Coordinates of C-alpha atoms in Angstrom, one line a residue:
M89 CA -5.6 -21.6 -15.7
S90 CA -5.5 -20.1 -12.3
P91 CA -6.9 -22.2 -9.5
R92 CA -9.0 -19.4 -8.1
P93 CA -11.9 -19.6 -10.7
I94 CA -12.0 -23.4 -10.2
A95 CA -12.3 -23.0 -6.5
W96 CA -15.1 -20.4 -6.8
R97 CA -17.0 -22.8 -9.2
K98 CA -16.7 -25.6 -6.7
E99 CA -17.9 -23.4 -3.8
L100 CA -21.0 -22.1 -5.7
W101 CA -21.9 -25.0 -8.0
G102 CA -20.1 -28.1 -6.5
S103 CA -23.2 -29.9 -5.4
P104 CA -27.0 -29.8 -5.9
L105 CA -27.5 -28.1 -2.4
R106 CA -24.9 -25.5 -3.1
T107 CA -26.3 -24.9 -6.6
A108 CA -29.8 -24.4 -5.2
F109 CA -28.5 -22.1 -2.5
T110 CA -26.5 -20.0 -5.0
L111 CA -29.5 -19.6 -7.3
A112 CA -31.7 -18.5 -4.4
L113 CA -29.2 -15.9 -3.3
L114 CA -28.9 -14.7 -6.8
L115 CA -32.6 -14.4 -7.2
L116 CA -32.8 -12.6 -3.8
F117 CA -30.0 -10.1 -4.7
S118 CA -31.5 -9.5 -8.1
W119 CA -35.0 -8.8 -6.7
A120 CA -33.5 -6.5 -4.0
G121 CA -31.2 -4.9 -6.5
L122 CA -33.9 -4.2 -9.1
H123 CA -36.2 -2.5 -6.4
A124 CA -33.3 -0.5 -5.0
F125 CA -32.3 0.8 -8.5
E126 CA -35.9 1.6 -9.3
W127 CA -36.3 3.5 -6.1
A128 CA -32.8 5.3 -6.2
V129 CA -32.6 6.0 -10.0
L130 CA -35.6 5.3 -12.1
Q131 CA -38.3 6.9 -10.0
A132 CA -36.0 9.3 -8.1
V133 CA -36.3 13.2 -8.2
F134 CA -32.9 14.8 -8.5
R135 CA -33.8 18.5 -8.7
P136 CA -34.5 20.5 -5.6
D137 CA -38.2 20.5 -6.0
A138 CA -40.2 19.4 -2.8
Q139 CA -43.5 19.2 -4.6
A140 CA -42.1 16.9 -7.3
C141 CA -40.7 14.7 -4.5
R142 CA -44.0 14.3 -2.8
A143 CA -45.7 13.5 -6.1
V144 CA -43.5 10.4 -6.3
P145 CA -44.0 8.6 -3.1
H146 CA -42.1 5.5 -4.2
G147 CA -39.0 7.1 -5.5
A148 CA -36.0 8.8 -3.7
C149 CA -35.8 12.5 -3.3
W150 CA -32.1 13.4 -4.1
G151 CA -33.3 17.0 -4.4
V152 CA -32.9 17.4 -0.6
V153 CA -29.1 16.9 -1.2
A154 CA -29.2 19.5 -4.0
E155 CA -31.1 21.9 -1.9
K156 CA -29.3 21.3 1.5
W157 CA -25.8 20.3 0.6
R158 CA -24.2 23.5 2.0
P159 CA -25.7 23.4 5.4
I160 CA -25.0 19.6 5.6
L161 CA -21.4 20.0 4.7
F162 CA -20.7 23.3 6.6
G163 CA -23.3 23.4 9.4
R164 CA -24.2 26.7 10.9
Y165 CA -21.1 28.4 9.4
P166 CA -22.1 31.8 7.9
Y167 CA -23.2 31.2 4.3
E168 CA -21.1 34.0 2.7
D169 CA -17.9 32.8 4.4
Q170 CA -18.3 29.1 3.6
W171 CA -15.4 29.2 1.2
R172 CA -13.2 29.4 4.3
P173 CA -14.0 25.9 5.8
A174 CA -14.0 24.5 2.2
L175 CA -10.4 25.9 1.8
A176 CA -9.4 24.9 5.3
V177 CA -10.5 21.2 5.1
T178 CA -8.9 21.0 1.5
L179 CA -5.6 22.2 2.9
L180 CA -5.8 19.7 5.9
S181 CA -6.8 16.8 3.6
L182 CA -3.9 17.6 1.2
T183 CA -1.5 17.7 4.1
T184 CA -2.9 14.3 5.3
L185 CA -2.5 12.8 1.9
L186 CA 1.0 14.0 1.5
S187 CA 1.8 12.6 4.9
A188 CA 0.5 9.2 3.8
W189 CA 3.3 8.9 1.2
P190 CA 6.2 7.1 2.7
R191 CA 8.7 9.2 0.8
S192 CA 7.5 12.3 2.4
W193 CA 8.3 11.0 5.9
R194 CA 11.1 13.6 6.4
W195 CA 12.0 16.2 8.9
W196 CA 10.0 18.9 7.1
L197 CA 6.7 17.1 7.6
L198 CA 6.3 18.4 11.1
P199 CA 6.8 22.1 10.2
L200 CA 4.3 21.5 7.3
W201 CA 1.7 20.0 9.8
L202 CA 2.2 23.0 12.1
L203 CA 1.7 25.4 9.1
S204 CA -1.4 23.5 7.9
L205 CA -3.0 23.3 11.3
S206 CA -2.4 27.1 11.9
A207 CA -3.9 27.8 8.5
F208 CA -6.9 25.6 9.4
V209 CA -7.6 27.4 12.6
L210 CA -7.1 30.9 11.2
L211 CA -9.4 30.2 8.2
M212 CA -12.1 28.6 10.5
R213 CA -11.9 31.1 13.4
G214 CA -11.1 34.3 11.5
G215 CA -10.5 37.6 13.2
V216 CA -7.3 38.3 11.3
A217 CA -6.5 39.6 7.8
G218 CA -9.9 41.1 7.4
L219 CA -11.7 37.7 8.1
A220 CA -14.9 37.9 10.1
A221 CA -14.5 36.1 13.5
V222 CA -16.7 32.9 13.7
A223 CA -17.1 31.2 17.1
T224 CA -16.2 27.6 17.3
N225 CA -19.9 26.6 18.2
R226 CA -20.7 27.7 14.7
W227 CA -18.2 25.3 13.2
G228 CA -19.7 22.1 11.7
G229 CA -20.2 19.6 9.0
L230 CA -17.4 17.9 7.1
P231 CA -14.6 20.3 8.2
L232 CA -15.4 19.6 11.9
T233 CA -15.5 15.8 11.2
I234 CA -12.2 15.9 9.4
G235 CA -10.6 18.3 11.9
L236 CA -11.5 16.4 15.0
A237 CA -10.4 13.0 13.5
V238 CA -7.1 14.2 12.0
V239 CA -6.0 16.5 14.9
G240 CA -7.4 14.0 17.5
L241 CA -5.3 11.2 16.1
A242 CA -2.2 13.4 15.6
L243 CA -2.3 14.3 19.4
A244 CA -3.2 10.7 20.5
F245 CA -0.5 8.9 18.7
P246 CA 2.6 10.3 20.6
L247 CA 0.8 9.7 23.8
A248 CA -0.2 6.3 22.8
L249 CA 3.4 5.5 22.0
L250 CA 4.6 6.6 25.4
L251 CA 1.9 4.6 27.1
A252 CA 2.8 1.5 25.1
L253 CA 6.5 1.9 26.0
G254 CA 5.7 2.6 29.6
R255 CA 3.6 -0.4 30.0
R256 CA 6.6 -2.5 29.0
S257 CA 8.8 -0.6 31.2
E258 CA 11.1 -2.3 33.8
W259 CA 10.0 0.3 36.4
P260 CA 7.0 -1.0 38.3
L261 CA 5.7 2.6 39.1
I262 CA 5.7 3.6 35.4
R263 CA 4.2 0.3 34.3
T264 CA 1.4 0.4 36.9
L265 CA 0.6 4.1 36.0
C266 CA 0.4 3.4 32.3
A267 CA -1.6 0.3 32.7
T268 CA -4.1 2.0 35.2
Y269 CA -4.7 4.9 32.7
I270 CA -5.3 2.5 29.8
E271 CA -7.7 0.3 31.8
L272 CA -9.7 3.3 33.2
V273 CA -10.1 4.9 29.9
R274 CA -11.0 1.7 28.1
G275 CA -13.6 1.0 30.8
V276 CA -15.9 3.9 30.0
P277 CA -17.6 4.8 26.8
L278 CA -16.4 7.7 24.6
I279 CA -19.8 9.7 25.2
S280 CA -19.1 9.8 29.0
V281 CA -15.6 11.2 28.3
L282 CA -17.2 13.9 26.1
F283 CA -19.7 14.8 28.7
M284 CA -16.9 15.0 31.4
A285 CA -14.8 17.2 29.1
S286 CA -17.7 19.4 28.2
F287 CA -19.5 19.8 31.4
L288 CA -17.5 18.6 34.3
L289 CA -14.1 19.8 33.4
P290 CA -15.1 23.5 33.4
L291 CA -16.1 23.2 37.1
L292 CA -12.5 22.4 38.0
W293 CA -11.1 25.5 36.3
P294 CA -11.1 29.0 37.8
A295 CA -13.9 31.3 36.6
G296 CA -13.1 32.9 33.4
W297 CA -10.3 30.4 32.5
Q298 CA -12.4 27.7 31.0
P299 CA -11.0 26.6 27.6
D300 CA -13.2 26.5 24.6
V301 CA -15.6 23.6 24.3
L302 CA -14.0 22.5 21.0
V303 CA -10.6 22.3 22.8
R304 CA -12.1 20.3 25.6
V305 CA -13.8 17.9 23.4
L306 CA -10.6 17.5 21.3
A307 CA -8.6 16.8 24.4
G308 CA -11.2 14.2 25.6
L309 CA -11.2 12.5 22.2
S310 CA -7.3 12.4 22.1
L311 CA -7.0 11.0 25.6
F312 CA -9.6 8.3 24.8
V313 CA -8.2 7.2 21.5
A314 CA -4.6 7.1 23.0
A315 CA -5.6 4.3 25.2
Y316 CA -6.7 2.1 22.4
L317 CA -3.8 3.0 20.2
A318 CA -1.4 2.2 23.0
E319 CA -2.6 -1.4 23.2
I320 CA -2.4 -1.8 19.6
I321 CA 1.2 -0.5 19.6
R322 CA 2.1 -2.7 22.6
G323 CA 0.9 -5.7 20.7
G324 CA 3.2 -4.9 17.9
L325 CA 6.1 -4.3 20.3
Q326 CA 5.6 -7.8 21.8
A327 CA 5.7 -9.4 18.3
V328 CA 9.2 -8.2 17.8
P329 CA 11.6 -11.0 18.7
R330 CA 13.5 -10.5 22.0
G331 CA 16.6 -11.7 20.3
Q332 CA 16.9 -8.7 18.0
V333 CA 17.0 -6.5 21.1
D334 CA 19.6 -8.6 22.8
A335 CA 21.7 -8.7 19.6
A336 CA 21.5 -4.9 19.2
M337 CA 22.4 -4.4 22.9
A338 CA 25.4 -6.7 22.5
L339 CA 26.5 -4.6 19.5
G340 CA 26.6 -1.5 21.7
F341 CA 23.3 0.1 20.9
G342 CA 21.7 2.1 23.7
R343 CA 18.2 1.3 25.1
W344 CA 16.5 4.2 23.2
P345 CA 18.3 3.8 19.9
V346 CA 17.2 0.1 19.9
Q347 CA 13.6 1.1 20.4
R348 CA 13.8 3.9 17.9
D349 CA 15.8 2.2 15.1
I350 CA 15.0 -1.5 15.5
V351 CA 11.9 -2.3 17.6
L352 CA 9.4 0.5 16.7
P353 CA 9.8 0.3 12.9
Q354 CA 9.0 -3.4 13.0
A355 CA 6.3 -3.0 15.5
L356 CA 4.4 -0.3 13.6
R357 CA 4.7 -2.2 10.4
L358 CA 3.1 -5.3 12.0
V359 CA 0.1 -3.4 13.3
V360 CA -0.8 -1.3 10.2
P361 CA -4.2 -3.1 9.8
A362 CA -5.1 -2.7 13.5
L363 CA -4.0 1.0 13.3
T364 CA -6.2 1.6 10.3
N365 CA -9.1 -0.1 12.0
N366 CA -8.8 2.3 14.9
V367 CA -8.4 5.3 12.6
V368 CA -11.7 4.4 10.9
G369 CA -13.4 3.9 14.2
T370 CA -12.2 7.3 15.4
L371 CA -13.4 9.0 12.2
K372 CA -16.9 7.5 12.7
D373 CA -16.9 8.3 16.6
T374 CA -16.6 12.1 15.8
S375 CA -20.4 11.8 15.2
L376 CA -20.8 11.5 19.0
V377 CA -19.8 15.2 19.5
T378 CA -23.3 16.1 18.6
V379 CA -24.4 15.3 22.1
V380 CA -22.3 18.2 23.5
G381 CA -23.5 20.9 21.1
L382 CA -20.9 20.5 18.3
F383 CA -22.7 19.7 15.0
E384 CA -20.4 17.7 12.7
L385 CA -21.6 15.9 9.5
T386 CA -24.5 14.0 11.1
G387 CA -25.5 16.8 13.4
A388 CA -25.5 19.3 10.6
L389 CA -27.9 17.1 8.8
G390 CA -30.2 17.4 11.8
L391 CA -29.9 21.2 11.7
A392 CA -30.4 21.4 8.0
L393 CA -33.7 19.4 8.0
G394 CA -35.0 19.6 11.5
G395 CA -36.1 23.2 11.2
D396 CA -37.4 23.1 7.6
P397 CA -40.9 21.4 7.4
T398 CA -40.6 21.5 3.6
W399 CA -37.7 19.0 3.5
R400 CA -38.1 17.3 6.9
P401 CA -39.8 14.1 5.4
F402 CA -36.7 13.3 3.4
Y403 CA -34.3 12.4 6.2
L404 CA -33.6 9.0 4.7
E405 CA -32.0 10.5 1.5
G406 CA -29.9 12.8 3.7
Y407 CA -28.6 10.0 5.8
L408 CA -27.8 8.0 2.7
F409 CA -25.8 10.9 1.4
I410 CA -23.8 11.1 4.7
A411 CA -23.4 7.4 4.7
A412 CA -21.8 7.7 1.2
V413 CA -19.4 10.4 2.4
Y414 CA -18.3 8.2 5.4
W415 CA -18.0 5.2 3.2
V416 CA -15.7 7.0 0.7
L417 CA -13.5 8.1 3.6
C418 CA -13.4 4.8 5.3
F419 CA -13.0 2.8 2.0
G420 CA -10.1 5.1 1.0
L421 CA -8.5 4.4 4.4
S422 CA -8.9 0.7 3.9
R423 CA -7.3 0.7 0.5
Y424 CA -4.4 2.9 1.6
S425 CA -3.9 0.4 4.5
G426 CA -3.6 -2.5 2.0
W427 CA -1.2 -0.5 -0.2
L428 CA 1.0 0.5 2.7
E429 CA 1.1 -2.9 4.2
R430 CA 2.3 -4.4 0.8
R431 CA 4.8 -1.6 0.4
L432 CA 6.4 -2.0 3.8
S433 CA 6.4 -5.8 3.5
S434 CA 8.3 -5.5 0.2
G435 CA 10.9 -3.3 1.9
H436 CA 10.0 0.0 0.1
G437 CA 9.1 1.9 3.3

């Protein structure tokens, strides 16, 4: 028999005190679970009927999701054109999933990303091929959340790699500049970076040359995330034994081939859990763009319910729905991280 069940039994029932504590926790969780199940399922209203929801004060009103799912998922995007953000986020998600498969890490992945991002922007923005133009301030919901997270991370990673290498450079000037940038960015909250990108940056540009607010926010997010990714990558670089570098140099490898072919593959493999943690944090941090007038998933919920007095009392169910969406995305990233870590550790990368 496996020792794991024996260890669990000893932890839970190994002494009178542990047995009493286990029973107390089981009773507490059973009581809480029963009441939650009763509220969420037994007494809940699932059809989009506000009067029925008010008639059951002690049950959940999932009808608000059935009624408002389109404005929650797509924000202020025109109703008749919401197939476009649905298709755009599907294409971007499929490209991301394909990129997560190690066997697809080939030269054609970069052109595929360029094509996918171009299709995403064309579908969302319109103005070509008979598609009605939609301003970026009307983009929102899940497509904006996924787009900001994916594109922000894609732009931040190359910069983070350069910063991590620069901070380990033998040239004092480059090392100081990279360290200064990282420490300055990490010393301010993301919300202040978004405010500067949205409201202060346009003051530095000539009149009529200001970039779109979405572009400014994306740039601020990418620069912010790059500082944190750089420190994660630097930790992986430091974990690679110096002897491997010396041995490769002795065999005639140049400085950059050593970094590209020997150091970086090992360093990135070592920091997969930390990178995943940063990706999850970036995905959730996209909710902060609401403060600068971009309504992603959480902001779209406020728009969907805030102006509708009929469904306004059911914010809790709406937030639980959004929490479930975020949980699915973050849990999927977590499971992928574990799978990738095992695959790379077994030498199948």
